Short mmCIF file of C-alpha atoms in Angstrom, two decimals:
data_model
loop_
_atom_site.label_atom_id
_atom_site.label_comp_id
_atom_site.label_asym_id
_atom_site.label_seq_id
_atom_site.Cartn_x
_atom_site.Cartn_y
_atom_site.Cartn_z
CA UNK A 337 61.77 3.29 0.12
CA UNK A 338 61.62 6.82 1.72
CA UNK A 339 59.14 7.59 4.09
CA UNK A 340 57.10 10.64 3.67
CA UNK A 341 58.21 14.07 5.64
CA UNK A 342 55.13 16.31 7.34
CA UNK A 343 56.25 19.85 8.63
CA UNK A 344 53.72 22.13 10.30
CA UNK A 345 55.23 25.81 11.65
CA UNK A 346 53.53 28.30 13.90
CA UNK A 347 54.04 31.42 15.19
CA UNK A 348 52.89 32.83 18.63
CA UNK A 349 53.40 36.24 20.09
CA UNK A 350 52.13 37.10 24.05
CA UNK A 351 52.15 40.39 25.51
CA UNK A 352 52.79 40.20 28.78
CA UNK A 353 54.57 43.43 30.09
CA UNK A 354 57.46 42.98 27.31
CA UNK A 355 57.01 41.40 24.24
CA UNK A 356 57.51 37.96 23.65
CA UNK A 357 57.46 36.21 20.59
CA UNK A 358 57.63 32.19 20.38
CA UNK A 359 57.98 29.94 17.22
CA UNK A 360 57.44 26.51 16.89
CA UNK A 361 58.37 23.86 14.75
CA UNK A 362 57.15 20.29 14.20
CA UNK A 363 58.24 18.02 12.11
CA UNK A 364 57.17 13.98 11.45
CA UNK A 365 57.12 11.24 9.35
CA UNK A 366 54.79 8.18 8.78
CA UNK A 367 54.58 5.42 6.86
CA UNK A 368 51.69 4.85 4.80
CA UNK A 369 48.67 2.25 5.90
CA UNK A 370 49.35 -1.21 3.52
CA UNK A 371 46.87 -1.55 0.86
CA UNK A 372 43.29 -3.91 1.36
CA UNK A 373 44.08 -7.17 0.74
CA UNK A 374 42.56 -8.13 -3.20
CA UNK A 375 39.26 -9.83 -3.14
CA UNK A 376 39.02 -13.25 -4.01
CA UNK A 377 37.18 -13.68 -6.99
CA UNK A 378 33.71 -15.57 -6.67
CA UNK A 379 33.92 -19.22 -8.67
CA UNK A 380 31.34 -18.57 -11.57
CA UNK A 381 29.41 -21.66 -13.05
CA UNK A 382 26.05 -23.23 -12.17
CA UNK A 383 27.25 -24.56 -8.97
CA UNK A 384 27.59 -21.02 -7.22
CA UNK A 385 24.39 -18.93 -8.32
CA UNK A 386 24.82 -15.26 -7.32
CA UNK A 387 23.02 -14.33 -3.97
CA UNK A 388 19.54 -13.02 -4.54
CA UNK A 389 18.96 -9.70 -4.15
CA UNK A 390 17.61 -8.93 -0.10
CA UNK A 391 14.31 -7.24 0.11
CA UNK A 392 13.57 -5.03 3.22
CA UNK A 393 9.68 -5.20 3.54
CA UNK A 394 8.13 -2.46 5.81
CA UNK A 395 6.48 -4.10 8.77
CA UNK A 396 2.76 -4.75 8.69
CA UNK A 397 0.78 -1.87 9.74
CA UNK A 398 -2.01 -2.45 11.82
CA UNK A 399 -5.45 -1.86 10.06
CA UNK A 400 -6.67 1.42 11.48
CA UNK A 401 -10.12 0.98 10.82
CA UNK A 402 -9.61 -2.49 12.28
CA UNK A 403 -8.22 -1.95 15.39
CA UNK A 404 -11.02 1.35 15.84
CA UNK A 405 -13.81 -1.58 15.38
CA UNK A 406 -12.79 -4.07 18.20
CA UNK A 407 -12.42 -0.77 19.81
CA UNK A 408 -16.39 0.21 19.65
CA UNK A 409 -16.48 -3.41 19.63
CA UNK A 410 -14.81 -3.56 23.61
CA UNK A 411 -17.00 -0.19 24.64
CA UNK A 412 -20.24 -1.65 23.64
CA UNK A 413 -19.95 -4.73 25.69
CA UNK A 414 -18.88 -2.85 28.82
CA UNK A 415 -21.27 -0.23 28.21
CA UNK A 416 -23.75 -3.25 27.80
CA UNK A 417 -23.11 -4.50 31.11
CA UNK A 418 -23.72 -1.10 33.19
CA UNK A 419 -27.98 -1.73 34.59
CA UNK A 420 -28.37 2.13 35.81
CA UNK A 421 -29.51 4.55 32.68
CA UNK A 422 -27.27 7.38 34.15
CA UNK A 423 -24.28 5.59 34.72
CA UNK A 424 -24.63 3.39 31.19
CA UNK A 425 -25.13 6.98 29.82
CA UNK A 426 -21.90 8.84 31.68
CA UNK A 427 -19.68 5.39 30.81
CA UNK A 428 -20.88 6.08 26.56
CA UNK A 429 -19.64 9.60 26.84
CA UNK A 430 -16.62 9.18 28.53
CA UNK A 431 -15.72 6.10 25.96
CA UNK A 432 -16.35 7.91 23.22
CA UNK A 433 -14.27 10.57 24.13
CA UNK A 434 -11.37 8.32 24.79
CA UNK A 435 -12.05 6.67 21.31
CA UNK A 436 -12.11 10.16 19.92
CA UNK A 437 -9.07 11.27 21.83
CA UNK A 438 -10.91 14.37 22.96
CA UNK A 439 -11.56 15.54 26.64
CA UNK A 440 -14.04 15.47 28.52
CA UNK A 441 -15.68 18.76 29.24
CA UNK A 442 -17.44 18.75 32.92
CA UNK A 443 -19.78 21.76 33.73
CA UNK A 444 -20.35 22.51 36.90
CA UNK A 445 -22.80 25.29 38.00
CA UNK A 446 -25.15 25.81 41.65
CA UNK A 447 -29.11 25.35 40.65
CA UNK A 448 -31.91 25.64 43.67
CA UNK A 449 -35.21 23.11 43.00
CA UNK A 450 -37.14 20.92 44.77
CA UNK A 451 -35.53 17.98 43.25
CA UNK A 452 -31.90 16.93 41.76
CA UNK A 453 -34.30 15.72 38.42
CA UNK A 454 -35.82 19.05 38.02
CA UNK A 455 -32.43 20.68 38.93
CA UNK A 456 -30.80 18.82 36.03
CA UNK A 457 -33.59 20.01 33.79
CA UNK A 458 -33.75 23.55 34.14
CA UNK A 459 -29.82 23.56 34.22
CA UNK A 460 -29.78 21.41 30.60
CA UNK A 461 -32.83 23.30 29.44
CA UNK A 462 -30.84 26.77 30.47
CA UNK A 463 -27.79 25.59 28.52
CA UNK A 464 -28.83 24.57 25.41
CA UNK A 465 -27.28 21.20 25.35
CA UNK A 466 -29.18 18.71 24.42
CA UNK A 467 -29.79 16.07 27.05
CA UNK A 468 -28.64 12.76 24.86
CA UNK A 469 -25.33 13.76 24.69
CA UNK A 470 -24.92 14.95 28.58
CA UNK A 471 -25.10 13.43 31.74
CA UNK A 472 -26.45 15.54 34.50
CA UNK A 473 -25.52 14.46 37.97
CA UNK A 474 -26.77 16.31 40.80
CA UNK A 475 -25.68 16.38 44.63
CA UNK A 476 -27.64 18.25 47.15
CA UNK A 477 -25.74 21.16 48.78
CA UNK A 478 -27.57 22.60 51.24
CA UNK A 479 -31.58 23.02 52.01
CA UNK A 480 -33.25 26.55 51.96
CA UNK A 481 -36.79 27.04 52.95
CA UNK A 482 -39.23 29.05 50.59
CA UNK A 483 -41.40 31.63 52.94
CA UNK A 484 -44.17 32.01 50.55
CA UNK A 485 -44.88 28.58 49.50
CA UNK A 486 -44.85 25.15 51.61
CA UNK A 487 -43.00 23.20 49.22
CA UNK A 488 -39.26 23.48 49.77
CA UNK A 489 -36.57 24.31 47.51
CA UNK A 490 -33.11 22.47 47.81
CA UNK A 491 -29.79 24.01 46.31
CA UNK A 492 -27.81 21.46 44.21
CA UNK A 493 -24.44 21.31 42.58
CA UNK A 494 -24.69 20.62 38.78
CA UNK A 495 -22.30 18.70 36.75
CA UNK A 496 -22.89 18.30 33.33
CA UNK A 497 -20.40 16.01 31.49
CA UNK A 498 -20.28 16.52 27.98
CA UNK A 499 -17.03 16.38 25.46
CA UNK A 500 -16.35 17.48 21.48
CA UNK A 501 -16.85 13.86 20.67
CA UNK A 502 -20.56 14.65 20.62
CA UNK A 503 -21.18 18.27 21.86
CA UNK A 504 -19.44 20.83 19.79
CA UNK A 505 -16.75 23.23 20.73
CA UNK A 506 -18.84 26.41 20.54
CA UNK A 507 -21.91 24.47 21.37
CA UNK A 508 -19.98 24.11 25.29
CA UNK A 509 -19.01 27.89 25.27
CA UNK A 510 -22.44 28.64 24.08
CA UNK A 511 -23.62 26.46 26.62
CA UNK A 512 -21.56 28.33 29.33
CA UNK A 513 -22.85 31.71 28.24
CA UNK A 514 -26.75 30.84 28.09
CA UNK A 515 -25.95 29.42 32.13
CA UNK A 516 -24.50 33.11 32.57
CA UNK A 517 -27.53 34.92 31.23
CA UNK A 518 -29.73 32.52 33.42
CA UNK A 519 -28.22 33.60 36.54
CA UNK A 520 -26.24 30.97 37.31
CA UNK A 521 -22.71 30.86 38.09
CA UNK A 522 -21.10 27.93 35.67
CA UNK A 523 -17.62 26.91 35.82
CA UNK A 524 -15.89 24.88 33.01
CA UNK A 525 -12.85 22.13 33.63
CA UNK A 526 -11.55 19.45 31.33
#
């Protein structure tokens, strides 16, 4: 039984000032791995049935619509819960949105009246948007006195929360450029 011979050659050359040229030569032998070990073969008859066959079933995948009802399902009962108008209102839109998997678009904009109510009107009436699917919050910023009239006029800083889930895309930038034309100054943030 011979074992089998492996020879591998190379040449090198370096220049390094002279020339030098190397060769090597190696040389090996192996012997080969033993062959697998024969498989038994399987007793046939009624006693040993072949195995069945092994189904791989995907794993169940949760019902989309499903899972988006006990969603709506969980935001009505919180929204549900909320007493104030404005806040059940605010809590809607920003659940939606989060259902939706949109942002939430906040505009925010300077508006003078005599009250945050009548600031929040003229600043949704100036935009465009209609006032179901906004919340208007106003905070007073600082008091100015009119000369001519007796009744004074209060500056107030606007936000109007709004997202895509129920407000358009170009209905917000619309929004934003009606606010411009009024006068104001609106900025937009997500």
């Amino acid at each position: 039984d011979s074992l089998p011979i492996c020879e591998q050659s190379m040449d090198a050359s370096c220049e390094t000032g002279a020339r030098q040229h190397y060769a090597f030569k190696s040389m090996w032998a192996f012997n080969s791995p033993p062959p697998p070990a024969p498989v038994p073969p399987r007793p046939a008859g009624p006693s040993h049935p072949p195995p069945p066959p092994v189904e791989k079933l995907p794993p169940p995948s949760p019902d989309v619509e499903e899972l988006r009802e006990k969603a709506e399902a969980s935001r009505d009962a919180l929204i549900n819960t909320i007493m104030d108008p404005k806040a059940k209102k605010k809590a809607g839109i920003l659940a939606d949105a989060a259902l939706t998997g949109v942002m939430v678009t906040k505009i925010e904009v300077l508006a003078t009246a005599e009250n945050g109510d009548l600031a929040c009107n003229f600043v949704l009436q100036s935009s465009g948007i209609d006032a179901r699917l906004a919340v208007c919050e106003a905070a007073m910023a600082t008091s100015v006195s009119r000369r001519l009239l007796s009744v004074p006029n209060f500056i107030f800083d606007i936000d109007l929360i709004t997202s895509v889930a129920s407000v358009t895309r170009e209905d917000i930038e619309t929004a934003i450029v009606k606010l411009i034309s009024s006068g104001l100054s609106p900025t937009m943030s997500e």
